Amino acid sequence: MTGIYRGRIAPSPTGHLHLGHARTFSIAQQRAEAANGALILRMDDLDGPRCTAEFSAAAIEDLRWLGLRWHEGPDVGGPHGPYTQSERMPLYIEAFERLRASGLIYPCKCSRQDVLRALSAPHEGEEEPLYPGTCRPATSIVSTEDRDGINWRFRVPDGETITFHDGNFGEQRAIAGRDFGDFLAWRKDGFPSYQLACAVDDALMQITEVVRGADLITSTFRQLLIFRALGHTPPACFHCELMTDETGTRLAKRNDALSLRTLRTQGRTPEDLLREMRGAQPGNKLPRA
Ligand code: GLU
């Protein structure tokens, strides 16, 4: 029997999971267990060319090897499925149409780097630049433009201070239009941005707390605006300190030496890794693989 708490882990199958994922996902599991709640596995595979079925299967295998267990997910099913983003397009389209009808998104013809990147969560150093407002209509409009074939931006409430209480870092605040600008909601190739897909899923899967890396705090402000626009109650948030490698750089999937697979083939056990992760202070060097 699970309580009201619903947490989630949401890997992107663009490579093998590494120690940084293991740490964040273990914290998510601990928090769900402590609350006698449920943990949901969601596969964030919208970034078509970079996500593969092999990496999805590998992520599930690695997470199970590590000892993580989830109550709902692509492999175990559940009442809020499907749990793989590429199978949830009708839900994203519905959200898009609601945002369009409220005049909160507008078509944008600018071709910028942030448009290319918007399918994936913006991790450290990947923040989208402040949009200068080139295509922003003077007042909010309900555009009849075709959904696909053009990019769409979410119109942020300029000057409004957006706040939330982070379970780990305390009060967080950002000013819309100054700290972040109109962000990509839908891409012309017919896919929602990470910000839109993530907010829609967390809402529809009734997630009560989002546990993820601290570099996504900036995304949380945007997602809070989407929650509000769609009339959903936002989840609580707990952002985890990022792990860095011996050069002080955030672990990324390219750090294959610290991938769970590599560590496993070197004979390391899940217990070893969990012990090391607990010992590694945030921002501190990790033991060498
Ligand atoms: N799939 C995203 C990532 O791996 C999830 C981010 C999130 O937890 O919201 O970065």
Coordinates of C-alpha atoms and ligand atoms in Angstrom, one line a residue:
M1 CA 0.0 0.0 0.0
T2 CA 1.5 3.3 -1.0
G3 CA 0.8 6.8 0.4
I4 CA 0.0 10.0 -1.4
Y5 CA 3.7 10.7 -2.3
R6 CA 4.5 10.1 -5.9
G7 CA 8.0 10.6 -7.0
R8 CA 9.6 9.9 -10.4
I9 CA 12.9 9.2 -12.1
A10 CA 13.2 10.3 -15.7
P11 CA 16.3 9.2 -17.6
S12 CA 16.9 10.3 -21.2
P13 CA 18.2 7.3 -23.1
T14 CA 20.9 9.1 -25.0
G15 CA 23.7 7.2 -23.5
H16 CA 24.6 5.0 -20.5
L17 CA 23.7 6.1 -17.0
H18 CA 26.6 7.2 -14.8
L19 CA 27.2 7.7 -11.1
G20 CA 25.5 11.1 -11.1
H21 CA 22.3 9.6 -12.3
A22 CA 22.7 6.8 -9.7
R23 CA 23.0 9.3 -7.0
T24 CA 20.0 11.5 -8.0
F25 CA 17.8 8.5 -8.6
S26 CA 18.8 6.8 -5.3
I27 CA 17.8 10.0 -3.5
A28 CA 14.5 9.9 -5.4
Q29 CA 14.0 6.4 -4.3
Q30 CA 14.9 7.1 -0.6
R31 CA 12.5 10.1 -0.5
A32 CA 9.7 8.0 -2.0
E33 CA 10.4 5.2 0.5
A34 CA 10.6 7.5 3.5
A35 CA 7.2 8.9 2.5
N36 CA 5.8 5.4 2.0
G37 CA 5.0 6.6 -1.5
A38 CA 5.3 5.4 -5.1
L39 CA 8.2 5.9 -7.5
I40 CA 7.5 6.2 -11.2
L41 CA 9.9 5.5 -14.0
R42 CA 9.4 7.7 -17.1
M43 CA 11.5 7.4 -20.2
D44 CA 12.3 10.8 -21.7
D45 CA 13.0 9.7 -25.3
L46 CA 11.8 12.6 -27.4
D47 CA 15.2 13.6 -28.6
G48 CA 14.7 11.3 -31.6
P49 CA 18.1 10.9 -33.1
R50 CA 20.0 10.7 -29.8
C51 CA 17.6 8.4 -27.9
T52 CA 17.8 4.7 -28.8
A53 CA 15.9 1.6 -27.7
E54 CA 19.2 0.0 -26.7
F55 CA 19.9 2.9 -24.2
S56 CA 16.4 2.6 -22.8
A57 CA 16.8 -1.1 -22.2
A58 CA 20.2 -0.5 -20.7
A59 CA 18.9 2.2 -18.4
I60 CA 16.3 -0.1 -17.0
E61 CA 18.8 -2.9 -16.6
D62 CA 21.4 -0.6 -14.9
L63 CA 18.8 0.9 -12.5
R64 CA 17.6 -2.6 -11.5
W65 CA 21.2 -3.7 -11.0
L66 CA 21.7 -0.8 -8.7
G67 CA 18.7 -1.9 -6.7
L68 CA 16.1 0.7 -7.7
R69 CA 12.5 -0.5 -7.9
W70 CA 9.6 1.4 -9.3
H71 CA 5.8 0.9 -9.0
E72 CA 4.9 2.3 -12.4
G73 CA 7.0 2.5 -15.6
P74 CA 7.4 1.4 -19.2
D75 CA 8.3 -2.1 -18.2
V76 CA 5.8 -2.6 -15.4
G77 CA 2.8 -0.6 -16.6
G78 CA 0.5 1.4 -14.3
P79 CA -2.6 3.6 -14.4
H80 CA -0.9 6.7 -15.7
G81 CA 0.8 5.2 -18.8
P82 CA 2.2 5.2 -21.3
Y83 CA 5.4 6.0 -19.4
T84 CA 7.6 6.6 -22.5
Q85 CA 7.4 10.1 -23.8
S86 CA 7.4 9.2 -27.5
E87 CA 4.1 7.3 -26.9
R88 CA 2.4 10.3 -25.2
M89 CA 2.2 12.7 -28.2
P90 CA -1.6 13.1 -28.1
L91 CA -1.3 14.4 -24.5
Y92 CA 1.3 17.0 -25.5
I93 CA -0.8 18.1 -28.5
E94 CA -3.8 18.6 -26.2
A95 CA -1.7 20.7 -23.8
F96 CA -0.3 22.7 -26.8
E97 CA -3.9 23.5 -28.0
R98 CA -4.9 24.6 -24.5
L99 CA -1.9 26.9 -24.3
R100 CA -2.7 28.2 -27.8
A101 CA -6.3 28.9 -26.9
S102 CA -5.2 30.9 -23.9
G103 CA -2.9 33.0 -26.0
L104 CA 0.1 31.9 -24.0
I105 CA 2.2 30.7 -26.9
Y106 CA 3.0 32.3 -30.2
P107 CA 4.7 31.2 -33.4
C108 CA 8.4 32.2 -33.8
K109 CA 10.3 32.2 -37.0
C110 CA 13.7 32.9 -35.5
S111 CA 16.2 30.1 -36.1
R112 CA 18.4 30.0 -33.1
Q113 CA 20.6 27.5 -31.3
D114 CA 18.1 27.2 -28.4
V115 CA 15.5 25.9 -30.8
L116 CA 17.8 23.0 -31.8
R117 CA 18.4 22.1 -28.2
A118 CA 14.9 22.4 -26.8
L119 CA 14.1 18.7 -26.9
S120 CA 16.5 17.9 -24.1
A121 CA 16.7 19.1 -20.5
P122 CA 19.1 22.0 -20.4
H123 CA 21.9 20.8 -18.1
E124 CA 24.7 22.9 -16.7
G125 CA 26.1 25.3 -19.4
E126 CA 23.1 24.6 -21.7
E127 CA 20.8 27.3 -20.6
E128 CA 18.9 28.9 -23.4
P129 CA 19.8 32.6 -24.0
L130 CA 17.2 35.3 -23.2
Y131 CA 14.9 35.6 -26.2
P132 CA 15.0 39.2 -27.5
G133 CA 11.3 39.1 -28.4
T134 CA 11.7 39.4 -32.1
C135 CA 8.5 37.4 -33.0
R136 CA 6.6 38.2 -29.8
P137 CA 3.3 39.9 -30.6
A138 CA 2.6 43.2 -28.8
T139 CA -0.4 41.6 -27.0
S140 CA -1.3 38.0 -26.4
I141 CA -3.0 36.5 -29.4
V142 CA -4.6 33.2 -30.3
S143 CA -2.7 32.2 -33.4
T144 CA -4.3 30.0 -36.1
E145 CA -1.0 29.0 -37.6
D146 CA -0.5 25.3 -38.2
R147 CA 1.0 23.6 -35.1
D148 CA 3.8 21.9 -36.9
G149 CA 6.2 23.5 -39.3
I150 CA 7.0 26.5 -37.1
N151 CA 8.5 26.9 -33.6
W152 CA 6.3 28.1 -30.7
R153 CA 7.3 30.1 -27.7
F154 CA 5.7 30.5 -24.3
R155 CA 5.1 34.1 -23.4
V156 CA 6.5 34.7 -19.9
P157 CA 4.8 37.3 -17.6
D158 CA 7.5 40.0 -17.8
G159 CA 8.6 41.3 -14.5
E160 CA 6.8 38.7 -12.4
T161 CA 8.8 37.1 -9.6
I162 CA 8.4 33.3 -9.7
T163 CA 9.2 31.6 -6.4
F164 CA 9.3 28.1 -5.1
H165 CA 10.6 26.3 -2.0
D166 CA 13.2 23.7 -2.8
G167 CA 13.3 20.8 -0.3
N168 CA 17.1 20.9 -0.5
F169 CA 18.1 24.5 -1.3
G170 CA 15.3 26.5 0.3
E171 CA 13.7 29.5 -1.3
Q172 CA 14.3 30.0 -5.0
R173 CA 13.2 33.0 -7.1
A174 CA 13.6 34.3 -10.6
I175 CA 12.1 37.2 -12.5
A176 CA 10.4 36.3 -15.7
G177 CA 11.7 38.3 -18.6
R178 CA 14.9 39.1 -16.8
D179 CA 16.3 35.8 -15.6
F180 CA 14.7 33.8 -18.3
G181 CA 12.7 34.8 -21.3
D182 CA 10.1 33.4 -23.7
F183 CA 11.1 29.8 -24.1
L184 CA 10.4 27.1 -26.6
A185 CA 7.2 25.1 -26.1
W186 CA 6.9 23.4 -29.4
R187 CA 9.3 22.7 -32.2
K188 CA 8.6 23.0 -35.9
D189 CA 9.5 19.3 -36.4
G190 CA 6.3 18.4 -34.5
F191 CA 7.7 17.7 -31.0
P192 CA 7.1 19.5 -27.6
S193 CA 10.1 21.0 -25.9
Y194 CA 11.5 19.3 -22.8
Q195 CA 9.9 22.0 -20.7
L196 CA 6.4 21.3 -22.0
A197 CA 6.6 17.5 -22.1
C198 CA 8.0 17.3 -18.6
A199 CA 5.4 19.6 -17.0
V200 CA 2.6 17.8 -18.8
D201 CA 3.8 14.4 -17.6
D202 CA 4.5 15.4 -14.1
A203 CA 1.0 16.9 -13.9
L204 CA -0.8 13.9 -15.6
M205 CA 1.2 11.3 -13.7
Q206 CA 0.2 13.2 -10.5
I207 CA 3.8 13.6 -9.3
T208 CA 3.9 15.2 -5.9
E209 CA 7.6 15.8 -5.7
V210 CA 10.2 16.2 -8.5
V211 CA 13.8 15.1 -7.5
R212 CA 16.4 16.0 -10.0
G213 CA 19.8 17.7 -10.5
A214 CA 20.4 21.3 -9.3
D215 CA 21.2 22.4 -12.9
L216 CA 17.4 22.1 -13.7
I217 CA 16.3 24.6 -11.1
T218 CA 16.2 27.2 -13.9
S219 CA 13.8 24.8 -15.8
T220 CA 11.6 24.6 -12.7
F221 CA 10.6 28.2 -13.0
R222 CA 9.5 27.7 -16.6
Q223 CA 7.6 24.5 -15.8
L224 CA 5.8 26.3 -12.9
L225 CA 4.5 28.7 -15.5
I226 CA 3.2 25.8 -17.6
F227 CA 1.6 24.2 -14.6
R228 CA -0.2 27.4 -13.9
A229 CA -1.2 27.9 -17.5
L230 CA -2.7 24.4 -17.7
G231 CA -4.4 24.8 -14.3
H232 CA -2.5 22.0 -12.6
T233 CA -1.1 22.0 -9.0
P234 CA 2.7 22.0 -9.2
P235 CA 4.7 19.3 -7.4
A236 CA 7.1 20.1 -4.6
C237 CA 10.8 20.1 -5.7
F238 CA 14.0 18.7 -4.3
H239 CA 17.1 19.5 -6.4
C240 CA 20.2 17.5 -5.7
E241 CA 23.8 18.8 -5.7
L242 CA 25.6 17.7 -8.9
M243 CA 28.5 15.3 -8.9
T244 CA 31.6 16.4 -10.6
D245 CA 34.6 14.4 -12.0
E246 CA 38.2 14.9 -10.9
T247 CA 38.5 18.0 -13.0
G248 CA 35.4 19.6 -11.4
T249 CA 33.2 19.1 -14.4
R250 CA 29.7 17.8 -14.1
L251 CA 29.4 14.2 -14.9
A252 CA 27.8 13.6 -18.3
K253 CA 27.1 10.6 -20.4
R254 CA 30.4 11.1 -22.2
N255 CA 32.2 10.3 -18.9
D256 CA 32.0 6.6 -19.8
A257 CA 34.6 5.7 -17.2
L258 CA 32.0 6.4 -14.6
S259 CA 29.1 4.7 -16.4
L260 CA 27.3 2.1 -14.3
R261 CA 28.1 -0.4 -17.0
T262 CA 31.8 0.1 -16.9
L263 CA 31.9 0.1 -13.1
R264 CA 29.9 -3.1 -13.1
T265 CA 32.2 -4.9 -15.5
Q266 CA 35.1 -3.8 -13.3
G267 CA 33.6 -5.8 -10.5
R268 CA 32.1 -2.9 -8.5
T269 CA 29.0 -3.8 -6.6
P270 CA 25.9 -1.6 -6.1
E271 CA 26.8 -1.5 -2.4
D272 CA 30.3 -0.1 -3.3
L273 CA 28.8 2.6 -5.4
L274 CA 26.1 3.6 -3.0
R275 CA 28.8 3.8 -0.2
E276 CA 31.0 6.0 -2.4
M277 CA 28.1 8.2 -3.4
R278 CA 27.2 8.8 0.2
G279 CA 30.8 9.6 1.0
A280 CA 31.2 12.0 -2.0
Q281 CA 30.4 15.5 -0.8
P282 CA 28.5 17.6 -3.4
G283 CA 31.0 19.2 -5.7
N284 CA 33.8 17.1 -4.4
K285 CA 36.0 14.8 -6.4
L286 CA 34.8 11.3 -6.9
P287 CA 37.0 8.3 -6.2
R288 CA 38.6 7.3 -9.4
A289 CA 36.9 4.6 -11.3
Ligands
GLU1 N1 15.2 13.4 -18.9 C1 15.6 14.6 -18.3 C2 17.1 14.5 -18.0 O1 17.6 13.4 -18.0 C3 14.9 14.7 -17.0 C4 14.9 15.9 -16.3 C5 14.0 15.9 -15.2 O2 14.1 15.2 -14.2 O3 13.1 16.7 -15.2 O4 17.8 15.4 -17.9

